[in-house]
Coordinates of C-alpha atoms (C1' of nucleotides) in Angstrom, one line a residue:
Chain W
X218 CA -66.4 -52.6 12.8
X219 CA -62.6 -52.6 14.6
X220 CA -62.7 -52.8 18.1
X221 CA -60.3 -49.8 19.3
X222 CA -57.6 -51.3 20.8
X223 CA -54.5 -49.7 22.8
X224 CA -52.1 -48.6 20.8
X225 CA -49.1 -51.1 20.4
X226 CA -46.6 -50.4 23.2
X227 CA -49.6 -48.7 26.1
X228 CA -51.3 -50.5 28.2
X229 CA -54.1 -49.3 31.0
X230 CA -53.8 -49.8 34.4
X231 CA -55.9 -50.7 36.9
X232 CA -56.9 -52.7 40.3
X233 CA -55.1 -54.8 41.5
X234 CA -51.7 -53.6 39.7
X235 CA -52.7 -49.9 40.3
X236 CA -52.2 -50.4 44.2
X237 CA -48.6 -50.8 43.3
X238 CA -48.5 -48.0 41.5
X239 CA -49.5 -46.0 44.6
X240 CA -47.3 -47.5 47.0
X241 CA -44.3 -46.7 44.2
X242 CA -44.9 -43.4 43.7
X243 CA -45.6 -42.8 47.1
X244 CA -42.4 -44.6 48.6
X245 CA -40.7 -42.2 45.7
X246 CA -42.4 -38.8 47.0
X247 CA -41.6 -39.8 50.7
X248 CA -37.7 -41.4 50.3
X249 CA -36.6 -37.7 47.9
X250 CA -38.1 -35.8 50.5
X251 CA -35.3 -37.0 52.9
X252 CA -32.5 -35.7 50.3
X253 CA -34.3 -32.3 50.4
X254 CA -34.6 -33.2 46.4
X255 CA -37.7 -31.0 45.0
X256 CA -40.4 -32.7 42.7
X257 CA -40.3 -31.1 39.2
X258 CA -43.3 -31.6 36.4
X259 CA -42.3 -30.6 32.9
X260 CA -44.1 -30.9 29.9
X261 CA -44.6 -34.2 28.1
X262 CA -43.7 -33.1 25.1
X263 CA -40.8 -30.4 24.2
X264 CA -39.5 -28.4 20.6
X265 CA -37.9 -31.5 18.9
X266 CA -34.7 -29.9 18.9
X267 CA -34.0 -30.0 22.7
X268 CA -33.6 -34.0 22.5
X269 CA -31.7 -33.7 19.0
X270 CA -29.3 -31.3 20.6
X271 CA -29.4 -32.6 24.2
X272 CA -29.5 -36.3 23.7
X273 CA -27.1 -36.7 20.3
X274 CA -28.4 -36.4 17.1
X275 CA -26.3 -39.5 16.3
X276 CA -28.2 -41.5 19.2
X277 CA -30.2 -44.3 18.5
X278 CA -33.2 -42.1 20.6
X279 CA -33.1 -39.3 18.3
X280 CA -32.1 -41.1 15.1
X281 CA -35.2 -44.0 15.8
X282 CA -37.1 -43.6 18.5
X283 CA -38.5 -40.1 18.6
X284 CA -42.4 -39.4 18.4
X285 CA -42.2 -36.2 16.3
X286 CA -45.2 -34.6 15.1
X287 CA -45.7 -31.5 13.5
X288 CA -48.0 -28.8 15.5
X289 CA -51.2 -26.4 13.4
X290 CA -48.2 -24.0 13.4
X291 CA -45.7 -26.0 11.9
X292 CA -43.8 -26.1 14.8
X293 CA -41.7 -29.7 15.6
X294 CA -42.6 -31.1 18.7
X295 CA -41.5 -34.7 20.1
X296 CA -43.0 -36.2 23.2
X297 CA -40.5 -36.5 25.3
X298 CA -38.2 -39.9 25.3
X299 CA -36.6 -39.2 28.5
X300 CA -36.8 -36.2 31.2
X301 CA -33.2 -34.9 31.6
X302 CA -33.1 -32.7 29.0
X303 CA -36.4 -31.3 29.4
X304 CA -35.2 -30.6 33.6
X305 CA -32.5 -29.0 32.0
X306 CA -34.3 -26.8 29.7
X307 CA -36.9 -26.3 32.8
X308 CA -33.6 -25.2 35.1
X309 CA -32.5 -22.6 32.2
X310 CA -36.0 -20.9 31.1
X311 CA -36.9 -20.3 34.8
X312 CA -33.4 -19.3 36.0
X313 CA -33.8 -21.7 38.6
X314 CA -29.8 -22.0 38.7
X315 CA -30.1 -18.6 40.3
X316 CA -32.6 -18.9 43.1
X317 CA -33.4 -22.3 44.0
X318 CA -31.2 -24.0 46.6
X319 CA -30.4 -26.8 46.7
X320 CA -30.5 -27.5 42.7
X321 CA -31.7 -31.1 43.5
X322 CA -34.6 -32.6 41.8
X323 CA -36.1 -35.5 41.0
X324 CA -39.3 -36.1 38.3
X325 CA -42.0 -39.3 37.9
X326 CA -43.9 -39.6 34.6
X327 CA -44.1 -41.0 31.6
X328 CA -41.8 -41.1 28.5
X329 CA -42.2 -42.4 25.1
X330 CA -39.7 -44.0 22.6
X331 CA -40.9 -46.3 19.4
X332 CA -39.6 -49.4 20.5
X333 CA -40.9 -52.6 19.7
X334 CA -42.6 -53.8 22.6
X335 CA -41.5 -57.0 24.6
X336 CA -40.8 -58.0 28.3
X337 CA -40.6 -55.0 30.4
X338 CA -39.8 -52.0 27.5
X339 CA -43.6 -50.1 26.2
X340 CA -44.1 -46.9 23.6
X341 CA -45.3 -45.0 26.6
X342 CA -43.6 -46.2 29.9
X343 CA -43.0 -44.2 33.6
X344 CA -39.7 -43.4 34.4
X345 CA -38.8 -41.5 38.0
X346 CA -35.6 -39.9 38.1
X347 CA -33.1 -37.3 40.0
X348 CA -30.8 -34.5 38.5
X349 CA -28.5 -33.2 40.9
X350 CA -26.9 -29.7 39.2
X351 CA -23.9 -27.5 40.5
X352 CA -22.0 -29.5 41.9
X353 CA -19.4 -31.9 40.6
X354 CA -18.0 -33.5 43.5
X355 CA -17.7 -37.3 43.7
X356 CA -19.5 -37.4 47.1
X357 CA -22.7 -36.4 45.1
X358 CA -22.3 -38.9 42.0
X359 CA -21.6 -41.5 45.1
X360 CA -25.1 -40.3 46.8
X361 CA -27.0 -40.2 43.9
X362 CA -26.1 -44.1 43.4
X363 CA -26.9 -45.1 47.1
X364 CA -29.8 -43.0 46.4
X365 CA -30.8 -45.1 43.8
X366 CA -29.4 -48.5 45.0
X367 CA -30.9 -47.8 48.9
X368 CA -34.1 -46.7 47.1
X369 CA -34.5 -50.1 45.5
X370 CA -33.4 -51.9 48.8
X371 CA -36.3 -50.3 50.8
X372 CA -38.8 -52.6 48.3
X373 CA -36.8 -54.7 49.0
X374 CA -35.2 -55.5 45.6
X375 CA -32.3 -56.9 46.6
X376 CA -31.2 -59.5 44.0
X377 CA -29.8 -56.4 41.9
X378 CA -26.6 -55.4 40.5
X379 CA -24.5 -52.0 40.0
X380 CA -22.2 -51.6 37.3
X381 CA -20.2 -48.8 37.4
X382 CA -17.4 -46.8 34.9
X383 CA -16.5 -43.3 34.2
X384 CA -16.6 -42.5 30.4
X385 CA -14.3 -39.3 30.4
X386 CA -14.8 -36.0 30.0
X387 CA -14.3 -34.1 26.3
X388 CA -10.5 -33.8 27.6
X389 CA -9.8 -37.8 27.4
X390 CA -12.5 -39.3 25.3
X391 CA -11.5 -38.4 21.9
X392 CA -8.3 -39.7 22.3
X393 CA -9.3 -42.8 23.4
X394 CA -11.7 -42.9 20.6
X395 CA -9.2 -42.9 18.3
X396 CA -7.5 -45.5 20.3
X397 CA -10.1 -47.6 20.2
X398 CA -11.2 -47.3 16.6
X399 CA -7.4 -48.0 16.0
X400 CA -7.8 -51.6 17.3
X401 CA -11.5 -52.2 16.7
X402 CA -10.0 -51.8 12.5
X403 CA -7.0 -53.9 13.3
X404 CA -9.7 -57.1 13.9
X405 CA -12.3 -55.6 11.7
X406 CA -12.4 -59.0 9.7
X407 CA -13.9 -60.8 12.8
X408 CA -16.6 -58.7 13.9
X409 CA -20.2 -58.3 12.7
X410 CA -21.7 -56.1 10.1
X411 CA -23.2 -54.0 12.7
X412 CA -20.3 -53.6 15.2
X413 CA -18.0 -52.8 12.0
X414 CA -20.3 -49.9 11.3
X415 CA -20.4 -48.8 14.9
X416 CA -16.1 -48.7 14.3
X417 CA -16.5 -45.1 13.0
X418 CA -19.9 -44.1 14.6
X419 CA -20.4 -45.2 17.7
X420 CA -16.8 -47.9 19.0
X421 CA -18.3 -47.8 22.4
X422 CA -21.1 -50.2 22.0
X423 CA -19.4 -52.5 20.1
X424 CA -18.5 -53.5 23.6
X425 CA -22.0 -53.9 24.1
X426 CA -22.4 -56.3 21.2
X427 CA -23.4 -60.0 22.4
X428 CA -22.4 -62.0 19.4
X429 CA -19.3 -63.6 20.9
X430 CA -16.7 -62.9 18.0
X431 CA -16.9 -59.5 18.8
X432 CA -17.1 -60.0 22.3
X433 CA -13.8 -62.1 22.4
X434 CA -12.0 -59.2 20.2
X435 CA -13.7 -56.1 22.7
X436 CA -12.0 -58.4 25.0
X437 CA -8.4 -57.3 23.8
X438 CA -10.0 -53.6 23.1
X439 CA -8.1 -51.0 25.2
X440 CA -10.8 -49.6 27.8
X441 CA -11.3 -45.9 28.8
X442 CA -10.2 -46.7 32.4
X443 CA -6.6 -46.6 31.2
X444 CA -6.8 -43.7 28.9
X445 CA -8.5 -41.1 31.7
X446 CA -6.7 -37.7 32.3
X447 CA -6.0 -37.3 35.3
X448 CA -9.2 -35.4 36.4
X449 CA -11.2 -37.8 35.4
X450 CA -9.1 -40.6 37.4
X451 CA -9.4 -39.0 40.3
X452 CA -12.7 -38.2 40.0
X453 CA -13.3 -41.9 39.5
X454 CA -11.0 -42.8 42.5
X455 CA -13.2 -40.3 44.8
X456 CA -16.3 -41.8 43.8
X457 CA -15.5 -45.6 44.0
X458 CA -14.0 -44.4 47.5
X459 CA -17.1 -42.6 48.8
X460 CA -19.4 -45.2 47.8
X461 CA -17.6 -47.2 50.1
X462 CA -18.4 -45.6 53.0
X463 CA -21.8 -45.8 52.5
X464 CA -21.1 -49.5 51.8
X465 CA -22.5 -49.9 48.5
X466 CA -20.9 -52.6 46.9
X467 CA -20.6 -52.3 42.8
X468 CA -19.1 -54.3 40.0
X469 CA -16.3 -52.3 38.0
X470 CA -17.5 -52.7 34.1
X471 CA -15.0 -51.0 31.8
X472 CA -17.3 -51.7 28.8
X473 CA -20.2 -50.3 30.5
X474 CA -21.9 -47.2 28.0
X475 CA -24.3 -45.3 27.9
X476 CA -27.4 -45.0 25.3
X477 CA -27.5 -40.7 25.6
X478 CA -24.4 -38.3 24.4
X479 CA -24.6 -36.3 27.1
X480 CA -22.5 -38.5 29.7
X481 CA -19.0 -37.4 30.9
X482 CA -17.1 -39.1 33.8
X483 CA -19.2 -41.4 36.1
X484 CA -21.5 -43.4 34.7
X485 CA -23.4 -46.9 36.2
X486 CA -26.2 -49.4 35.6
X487 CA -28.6 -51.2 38.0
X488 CA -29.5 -54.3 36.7
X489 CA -31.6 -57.6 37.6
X490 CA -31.5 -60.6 36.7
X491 CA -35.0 -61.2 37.0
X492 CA -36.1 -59.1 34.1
X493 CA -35.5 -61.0 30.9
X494 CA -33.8 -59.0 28.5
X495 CA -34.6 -55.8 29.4
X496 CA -32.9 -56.2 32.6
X497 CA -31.6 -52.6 33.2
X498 CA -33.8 -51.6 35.8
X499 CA -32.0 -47.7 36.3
X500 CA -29.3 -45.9 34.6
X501 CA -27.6 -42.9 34.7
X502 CA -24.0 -40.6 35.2
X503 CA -22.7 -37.4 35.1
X504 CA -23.2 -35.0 32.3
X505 CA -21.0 -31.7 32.9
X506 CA -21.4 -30.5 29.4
X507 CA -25.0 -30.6 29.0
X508 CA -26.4 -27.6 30.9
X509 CA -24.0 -25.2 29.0
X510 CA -25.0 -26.6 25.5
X511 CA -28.3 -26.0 26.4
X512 CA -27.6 -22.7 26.8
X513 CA -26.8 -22.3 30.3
X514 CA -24.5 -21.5 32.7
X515 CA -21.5 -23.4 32.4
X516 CA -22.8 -26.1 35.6
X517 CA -22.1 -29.9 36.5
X518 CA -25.1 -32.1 36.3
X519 CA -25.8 -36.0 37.1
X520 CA -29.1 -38.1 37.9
X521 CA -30.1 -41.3 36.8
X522 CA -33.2 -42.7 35.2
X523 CA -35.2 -46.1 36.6
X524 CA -37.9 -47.6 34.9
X525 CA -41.4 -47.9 36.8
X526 CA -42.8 -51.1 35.2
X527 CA -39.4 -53.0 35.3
X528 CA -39.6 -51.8 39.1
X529 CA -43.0 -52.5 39.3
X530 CA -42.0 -56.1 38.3
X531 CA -40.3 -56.9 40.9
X532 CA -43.2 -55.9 43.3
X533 CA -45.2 -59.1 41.9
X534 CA -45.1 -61.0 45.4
X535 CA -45.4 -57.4 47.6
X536 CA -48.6 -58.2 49.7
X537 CA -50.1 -54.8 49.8
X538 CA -52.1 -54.7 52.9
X539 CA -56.2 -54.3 51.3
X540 CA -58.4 -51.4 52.2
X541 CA -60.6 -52.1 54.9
X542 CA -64.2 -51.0 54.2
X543 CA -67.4 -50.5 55.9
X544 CA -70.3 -51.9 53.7
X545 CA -74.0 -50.6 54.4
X546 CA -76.7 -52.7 53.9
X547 CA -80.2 -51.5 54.4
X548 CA -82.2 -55.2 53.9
X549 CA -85.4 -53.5 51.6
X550 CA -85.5 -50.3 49.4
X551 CA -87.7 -48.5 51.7
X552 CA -84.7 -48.1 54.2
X553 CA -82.3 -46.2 51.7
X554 CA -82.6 -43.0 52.5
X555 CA -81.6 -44.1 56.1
X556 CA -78.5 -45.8 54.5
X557 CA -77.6 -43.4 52.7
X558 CA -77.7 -40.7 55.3
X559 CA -75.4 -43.1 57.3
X560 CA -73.5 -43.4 54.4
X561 CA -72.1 -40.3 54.2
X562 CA -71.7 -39.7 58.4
X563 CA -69.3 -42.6 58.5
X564 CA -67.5 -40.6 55.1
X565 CA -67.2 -37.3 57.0
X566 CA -65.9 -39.5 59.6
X567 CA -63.0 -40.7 57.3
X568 CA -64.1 -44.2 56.8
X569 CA -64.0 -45.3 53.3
X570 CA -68.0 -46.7 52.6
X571 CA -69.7 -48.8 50.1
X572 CA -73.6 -48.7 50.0
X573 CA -75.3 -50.9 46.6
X574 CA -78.4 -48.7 45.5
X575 CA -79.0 -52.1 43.4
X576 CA -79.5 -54.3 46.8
X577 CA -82.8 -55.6 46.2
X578 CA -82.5 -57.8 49.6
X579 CA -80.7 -58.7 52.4
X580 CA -79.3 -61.8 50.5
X581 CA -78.1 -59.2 47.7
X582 CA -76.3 -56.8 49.9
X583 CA -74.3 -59.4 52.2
X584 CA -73.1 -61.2 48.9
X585 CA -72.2 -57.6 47.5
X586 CA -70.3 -56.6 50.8
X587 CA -68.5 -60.3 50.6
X588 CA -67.4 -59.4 47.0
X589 CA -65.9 -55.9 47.9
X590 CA -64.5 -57.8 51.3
X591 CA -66.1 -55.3 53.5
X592 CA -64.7 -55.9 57.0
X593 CA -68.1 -54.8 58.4
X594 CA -71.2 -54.6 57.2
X595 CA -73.3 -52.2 58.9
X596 CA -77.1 -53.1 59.0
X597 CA -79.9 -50.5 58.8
X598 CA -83.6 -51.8 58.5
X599 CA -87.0 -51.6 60.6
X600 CA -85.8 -53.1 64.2
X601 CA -82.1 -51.0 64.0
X602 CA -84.3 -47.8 62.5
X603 CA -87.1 -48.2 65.4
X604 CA -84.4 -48.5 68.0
X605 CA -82.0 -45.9 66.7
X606 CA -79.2 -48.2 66.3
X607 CA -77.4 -50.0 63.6
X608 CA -76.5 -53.7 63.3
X609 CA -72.7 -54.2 62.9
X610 CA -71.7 -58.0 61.5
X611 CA -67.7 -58.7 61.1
X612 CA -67.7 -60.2 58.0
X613 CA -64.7 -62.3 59.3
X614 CA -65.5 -63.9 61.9
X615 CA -69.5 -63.5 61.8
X616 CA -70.2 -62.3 64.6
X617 CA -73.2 -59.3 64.9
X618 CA -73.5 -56.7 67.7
X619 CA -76.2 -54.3 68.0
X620 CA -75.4 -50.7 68.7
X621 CA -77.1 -47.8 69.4
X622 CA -76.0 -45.2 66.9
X623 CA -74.7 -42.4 69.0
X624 CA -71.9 -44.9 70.0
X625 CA -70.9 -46.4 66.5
X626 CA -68.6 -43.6 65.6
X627 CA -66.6 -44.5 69.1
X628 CA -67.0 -48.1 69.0
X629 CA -66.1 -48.0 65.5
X630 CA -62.9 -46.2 66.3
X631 CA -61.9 -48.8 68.7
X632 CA -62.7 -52.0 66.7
X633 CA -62.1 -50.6 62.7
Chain F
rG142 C1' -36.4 -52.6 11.5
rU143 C1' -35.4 -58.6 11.9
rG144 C1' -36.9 -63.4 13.9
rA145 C1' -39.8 -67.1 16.6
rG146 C1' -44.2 -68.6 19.3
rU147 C1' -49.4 -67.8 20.2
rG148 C1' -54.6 -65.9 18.7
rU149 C1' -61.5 -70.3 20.4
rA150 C1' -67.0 -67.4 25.8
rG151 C1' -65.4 -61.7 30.5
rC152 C1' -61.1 -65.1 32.4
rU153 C1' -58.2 -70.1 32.1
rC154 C1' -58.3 -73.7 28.5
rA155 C1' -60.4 -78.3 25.4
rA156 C1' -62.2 -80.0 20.6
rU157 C1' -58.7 -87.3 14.7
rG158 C1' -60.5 -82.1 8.6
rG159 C1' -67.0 -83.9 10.2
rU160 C1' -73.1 -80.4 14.9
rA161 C1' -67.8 -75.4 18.9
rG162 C1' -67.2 -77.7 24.6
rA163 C1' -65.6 -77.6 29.9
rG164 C1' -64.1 -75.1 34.3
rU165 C1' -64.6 -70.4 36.3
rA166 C1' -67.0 -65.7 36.4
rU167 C1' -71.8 -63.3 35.8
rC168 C1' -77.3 -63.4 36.4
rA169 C1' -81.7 -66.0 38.5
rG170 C1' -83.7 -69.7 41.7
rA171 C1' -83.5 -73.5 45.9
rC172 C1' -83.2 -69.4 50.5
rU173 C1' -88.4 -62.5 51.7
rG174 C1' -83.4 -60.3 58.3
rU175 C1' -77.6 -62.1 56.5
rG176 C1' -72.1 -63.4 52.5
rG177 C1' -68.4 -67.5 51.4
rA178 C1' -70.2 -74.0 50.6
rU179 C1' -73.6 -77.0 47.6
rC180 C1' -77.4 -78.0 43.9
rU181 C1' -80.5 -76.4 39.6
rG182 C1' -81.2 -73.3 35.5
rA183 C1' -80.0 -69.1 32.3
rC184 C1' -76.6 -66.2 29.6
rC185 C1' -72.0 -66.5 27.1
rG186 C1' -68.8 -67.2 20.5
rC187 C1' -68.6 -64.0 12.8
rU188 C1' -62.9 -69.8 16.6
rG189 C1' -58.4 -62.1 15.5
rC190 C1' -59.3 -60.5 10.3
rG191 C1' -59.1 -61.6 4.7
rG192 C1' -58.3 -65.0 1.0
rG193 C1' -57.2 -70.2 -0.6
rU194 C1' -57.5 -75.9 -0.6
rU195 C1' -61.7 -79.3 0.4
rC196 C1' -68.0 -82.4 -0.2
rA197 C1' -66.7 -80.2 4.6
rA198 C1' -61.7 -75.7 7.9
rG199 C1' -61.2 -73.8 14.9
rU200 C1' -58.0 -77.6 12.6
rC201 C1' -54.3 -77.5 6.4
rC202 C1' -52.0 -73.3 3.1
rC203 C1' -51.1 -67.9 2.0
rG204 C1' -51.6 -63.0 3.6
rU205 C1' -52.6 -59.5 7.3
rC206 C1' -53.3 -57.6 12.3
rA207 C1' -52.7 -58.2 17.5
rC208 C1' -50.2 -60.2 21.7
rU209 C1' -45.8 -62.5 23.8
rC210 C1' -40.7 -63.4 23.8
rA211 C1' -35.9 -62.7 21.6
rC212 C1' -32.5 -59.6 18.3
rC213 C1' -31.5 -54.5 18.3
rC214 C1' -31.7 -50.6 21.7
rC215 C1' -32.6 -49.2 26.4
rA216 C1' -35.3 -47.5 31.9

RNA sequence: GUGAGUGUAGCUCAAUGGUAGAGUAUCAGACUGUGGAUCUGACCGCUGCGGGUUCAAGUCCCGUCACUCACCCCA
């Protein structure tokens, strides 16, 4: 007999970490609201094709990461491994590009990718994002990063940094490709295996390589900074200018890439050092070709992606304030029904109530309202019954008042 | 996909190759109108799983699975 276990890479959440959960969704809902973005829920799963043609086939994503299945009607589905694409799709199909203003969304959910599980990276982890379409001025790839880096400063995750680059557009980038593949063969001899296959693939992440041979040879590497047109330059100039006005201070990273295809011009990294390896806790950029090979209107789009756990690791010492309860005890069996009715007054009232049907005795239901830390327990029995009222003890502090019962609502309102 | 570390009670951890233990939690009682403290008792295990070595394996060896961390990749 195999005990059913989670599959690798998922994990269940539950109190005490759920609380945080709460209070980061809810800070998300409540700080998007302010940039008038619009919550949009697409489906967790998506035709295979839309990542294999949005994403990059050649991407690592697509290539290894994909959960693919085939549906009863043979059609190929993939859950999805990340949401852009799919708010994309979502923007297209319902011809939101026509009617909705402003084209400003943002999304919370989970994503998949076969990974192998370590330090802050699962199979099936939340990511909330924004997507910002139809506009490509700088201004907007600059609030989308305070947007991101202010977001994470109201948790108060502060220890972070933002790297920041602009990748070109399909006018500059193949040049420098070449450019770079030019001098990556020139000192192919001295890099790794891998980085020498990324030479015709992929050049761009052989800056990302860590092995320091090839990190002292991307060194002399010619970076996409100087090899820009001149749109894309001044693009870069008007965001790196814009987010100083808002006073968001970044690191300039020249090497800095990104995972997807789908990037053009502006693209940056939050990272922490408090994370381990997996220390990216959001990234993202603009991506002014993807809407239109999707199959829309020709449109500029940009959003970043943050990861919830890595987030929600940096929450560890938040002191979420705890729920304050009203516990009803009703001392012998025979009192229930009593309880019970009070029960669910003080509900309709709003207050959140915990009655034990299981309370044997008196001795039961105080140690039961100690374990849920009730901040009163309300006592119902013969003398409170007989005298319509209703013994009130703060746990606390252990003091008990007596109370009549047509004044607990009010006197509950003052001292709850 | 590659590597390393770790798998013993619900949890945290002990146990020279020689009868699997403690703390904590849970339950009951001391204490039938009152929680936290204390004391007493009870419950708690195919030592991840499968092989092997040995008179004897939680312990040594091999395999496997899981978890953790790192590589890789990324949020």
């Amino acid at each position: 007999m195999n005990e059913i276990k989670a599959p690798k890479g998922t994990r269940d959440i539950f109190a005490p970490e759920i609380h945080k959960w709460h209070y980061l969704e809810n800070a998300i809902h409540a700080y998007y609201k302010k940039f008038l973005y619009q919550e949009i829920r697409t489906p967790i799963f998506e035709h295979s094709e839309l990542f294999s043609r949005g994403i990059g086939s050649e991407t690592e994503v697509v290539q290894k990461e994909m959960y693919t299945f085939t549906d009863k009607s043979d059609r190929s589905l993939t859950l999805r491994p990340e949401n852009t694409a799919s708010v994309v799709r979502a923007a297209i199909e319902n011809n939101l590009f026509e009617n909705l203003v402003p084209l400003r969304f943002y999304y919370l959910g989970p994503m998949f990718r076969y990974d192998k599980p370590q330090k802050g990276r699962y199979r099936q982890f939340q990511q909330f994002g924004v997507e910002v379409f139809a506009d490509d001025s700088p201004q907007v790839d600059a609030e989308v990063i305070f947007s991101a880096v202010d977001f994470l400063k109201k948790l108060e995750i502060e220890s972070v940094q933002l790297d920041l680059n602009s990748v070109g557009c399909p006018q500059c980038r193949p040049a420098y490709l070449e450019v770079l593949k030019k001098a990556a063969r020139a000192e192919e001899s001295k890099l790794c295996a891998d980085c020498r296959r990324k030479i015709d693939g992929n050049p761009l992440r052989i800056f990302d390589c860590k092995q320091p041979a090839c990190a002292e040879a991307a060194g002399r590497f010619p970076v996409i900074g100087d090899h820009l047109c001149a749109e894309c330059r001044e693009h870069f100039v008007a965001v790196r200018e814009a987010l100083s006005w808002m006073n968001v201070p970044f690191v300039l990273n020249p090497r800095l890439v990104r995972g997807l295809d789908y990037y053009t011009k502006t693209a940056f990294e939050v990272t922490s050092g408090q994370l381990g390896a997996q220390n990216a806790l959001l990234g993202g950029g603009r991506y002014n070709n993807l809407i239109k090979e999707l199959g829309g209107p020709d449109m500029a789009g940009i959003g970043f992606a943050a990861g919830m756990e890595r987030i929600i690791l940096h929450l560890e010492h938040l002191e979420l304030p705890g729920r304050k309860i009203l516990f009803v005890a009703y001392g012998d069996p025979q009192w229930l029904a009593h309880a019970v009715q009070l029960a669910e007054v003080l509900r309709e009232e709003g207050y959140p109530v915990y009655l034990d049907y299981q309370g044997k005795n008196l001795k039961k239901q105080f140690k039961k309202a100690d374990r849920v830390a009730a901040a009163f327990t309300l006592l119902l029995a013969e003398d409170e019954i007989r005298s319509s009222s209703v013994s009130v003890k703060n746990m606390a502090t252990q003091e008990q008042i007596k109370i009549p019962l047509k004044d607990l609502n009010a006197w509950l309102k003052e001292n709850f």
